[in-house]
Amino acid sequence: MIAKRAQEIAPFLAMEVLERAVELEAKGDHIIHLELGEPDFPTPACIQEAAARAVMEGKTGYTHSLGILPLREAIAEHYHRKYGVQVSPERILVTAGTSPAMWMVFSAILEPGDQVILSNPHYACYPNFIRFCGGEPVTVAVHEDDGFQFRPEAVKGRVGPRTKAIFINSPANPTGTLLLAERMAALAGLGPLVVSDEIYHGLVYEGREHSILEFTDRAIVFNGFSKAYAMTGWRLGYAIVPPELIRPLQKMHQNFFISANAFVQAAGIVALRAAQPDVERMRATYDERRRFIIPGLRRLGFGVATEPTGAFYVLANAKRFTTDSYAFAFEILERAKVGVTPGVDFGSNGEGYLRFSYANSKDNIAEALRRLEAFLTHRSG
Ligand SMILES: Cc1ncc(COP(=O)(O)O)c(C=O)c1O
């Protein structure tokens, strides 16, 4: 009954850790969740109020399939203000989150056997989108001593006749790394289309994030409101695409999704235009936690070769303790009552690492570090 592509899709291990953590909580355990890629802040009040106002004003119907024009204009304005790039609202498709935008775009551009180059490690879902849409992920290892950044030379070596796109993500999940501008420029010059997931833009603690559109127009941008605006459950994202791609995407969106949610789109405009002080407040808090968790993990014996400077993750080297990050993550959950994500979730090169999310309070992070210390001491003794 079940199609091969649905049978073969890999589970998302971070969710499996979470699901087991919830079972333990139901039995009375107290778990500290450092496995979640989700802000622990409420959505800023100005955004909540805008959504409530939009509902009361009756903005509850379908919208234009590409998204309401004022939101697409606000997105274009945001990209112009922040990166100095000109993006016409006609090149923007608004979707119910970044994830549907990825599914739509890969469905629209991949023929069977087309290859997409990914870093290894990478966001767990990327190869699943690519395979599901008939493509073939091709991975290029990135290394902790190089801040887990793509090396353009290494990527070049994997570009071939079947390469459809190079997929970048800066700041990245799971590594928190930022791609340097010169490396982005070099990747943009390799020939294939560059697909850039910019969902962690706004959550940068050192240096500055760049949009791929600063370097080339032969690019597709994914972005959304989940992370910087603490809006994961609202489901709002978008793609910025080359002009020739918008009509096929529009037809797909009309058929498969009709439109994104009307009042959530109205709130998205306020997020882009008025929530900057809230984003800055959250960013500063994440930064404090980042500065706290990195030395804490190092003290326990985890390796952090290059300090992450974006998103809210540390991919820490746990090879001193294990060669099996999956078993180790579950051991930590069961015995230390701390949820962490096994590095292998993010590709073979993530094996031996654990991803710690610092989208949790400093007090909870401090308690998690205490629990880990007790667990590791007991384990080695
Ligand atoms: C790199 C990356 N891209 C995309 C997403 C999904 O975002 P959305 O909530 O907009 O679907 C996530 C969520 O964790 C992510 O880490």
PDB file of N, CA and C in Angstrom, residues 149-152 178-189 210 215:
ATOM      1  N   GLN A 149      32.528  24.907   7.903  1.00  0.00           N
ATOM      2  CA  GLN A 149      32.140  25.677   6.718  1.00  0.00           C
ATOM      3  C   GLN A 149      32.432  24.896   5.445  1.00  0.00           C
ATOM      4  N   PHE A 150      31.592  25.091   4.453  1.00  0.00           N
ATOM      5  CA  PHE A 150      31.874  24.554   3.128  1.00  0.00           C
ATOM      6  C   PHE A 150      33.207  25.100   2.613  1.00  0.00           C
ATOM      7  N   ARG A 151      34.064  24.231   2.048  1.00  0.00           N
ATOM      8  CA  ARG A 151      35.245  24.709   1.333  1.00  0.00           C
ATOM      9  C   ARG A 151      34.885  24.723  -0.150  1.00  0.00           C
ATOM     10  N   PRO A 152      34.882  25.884  -0.773  1.00  0.00           N
ATOM     11  CA  PRO A 152      34.474  25.942  -2.188  1.00  0.00           C
ATOM     12  C   PRO A 152      35.246  24.959  -3.072  1.00  0.00           C
ATOM     13  N   LEU A 178      28.662  30.281  10.517  1.00  0.00           N
ATOM     14  CA  LEU A 178      28.340  31.247   9.458  1.00  0.00           C
ATOM     15  C   LEU A 178      29.321  31.053   8.315  1.00  0.00           C
ATOM     16  N   LEU A 179      28.791  31.132   7.122  1.00  0.00           N
ATOM     17  CA  LEU A 179      29.650  31.005   5.949  1.00  0.00           C
ATOM     18  C   LEU A 179      30.244  32.378   5.651  1.00  0.00           C
ATOM     19  N   LEU A 180      31.567  32.429   5.495  1.00  0.00           N
ATOM     20  CA  LEU A 180      32.216  33.703   5.196  1.00  0.00           C
ATOM     21  C   LEU A 180      31.784  34.221   3.826  1.00  0.00           C
ATOM     22  N   ALA A 181      31.751  35.560   3.703  1.00  0.00           N
ATOM     23  CA  ALA A 181      31.288  36.173   2.448  1.00  0.00           C
ATOM     24  C   ALA A 181      32.102  35.674   1.255  1.00  0.00           C
ATOM     25  N   GLU A 182      33.420  35.557   1.437  1.00  0.00           N
ATOM     26  CA  GLU A 182      34.224  35.155   0.266  1.00  0.00           C
ATOM     27  C   GLU A 182      33.924  33.708  -0.150  1.00  0.00           C
ATOM     28  N   ARG A 183      33.562  32.884   0.824  1.00  0.00           N
ATOM     29  CA  ARG A 183      33.215  31.507   0.443  1.00  0.00           C
ATOM     30  C   ARG A 183      31.854  31.481  -0.255  1.00  0.00           C
ATOM     31  N   MET A 184      30.940  32.339   0.191  1.00  0.00           N
ATOM     32  CA  MET A 184      29.636  32.399  -0.490  1.00  0.00           C
ATOM     33  C   MET A 184      29.821  32.869  -1.923  1.00  0.00           C
ATOM     34  N   ALA A 185      30.675  33.874  -2.089  1.00  0.00           N
ATOM     35  CA  ALA A 185      30.930  34.395  -3.441  1.00  0.00           C
ATOM     36  C   ALA A 185      31.539  33.294  -4.312  1.00  0.00           C
ATOM     37  N   ALA A 186      32.473  32.538  -3.742  1.00  0.00           N
ATOM     38  CA  ALA A 186      33.117  31.466  -4.514  1.00  0.00           C
ATOM     39  C   ALA A 186      32.099  30.382  -4.888  1.00  0.00           C
ATOM     40  N   LEU A 187      31.230  30.034  -3.960  1.00  0.00           N
ATOM     41  CA  LEU A 187      30.217  29.007  -4.251  1.00  0.00           C
ATOM     42  C   LEU A 187      29.259  29.505  -5.340  1.00  0.00           C
ATOM     43  N   ALA A 188      28.923  30.801  -5.263  1.00  0.00           N
ATOM     44  CA  ALA A 188      28.012  31.385  -6.261  1.00  0.00           C
ATOM     45  C   ALA A 188      28.648  31.354  -7.654  1.00  0.00           C
ATOM     46  N   GLY A 189      29.979  31.355  -7.697  1.00  0.00           N
ATOM     47  CA  GLY A 189      30.686  31.386  -8.985  1.00  0.00           C
ATOM     48  C   GLY A 189      30.931  30.008  -9.573  1.00  0.00           C
ATOM     49  N   HIS A 210      25.096  36.951   5.554  1.00  0.00           N
ATOM     50  CA  HIS A 210      24.901  37.469   4.200  1.00  0.00           C
ATOM     51  C   HIS A 210      23.820  36.671   3.498  1.00  0.00           C
ATOM     52  N   PHE A 215      25.312  38.007  -3.832  1.00  0.00           N
ATOM     53  CA  PHE A 215      26.388  37.491  -4.682  1.00  0.00           C
ATOM     54  C   PHE A 215      25.912  37.030  -6.058  1.00  0.00           C
TER      55      PHE A 215
END
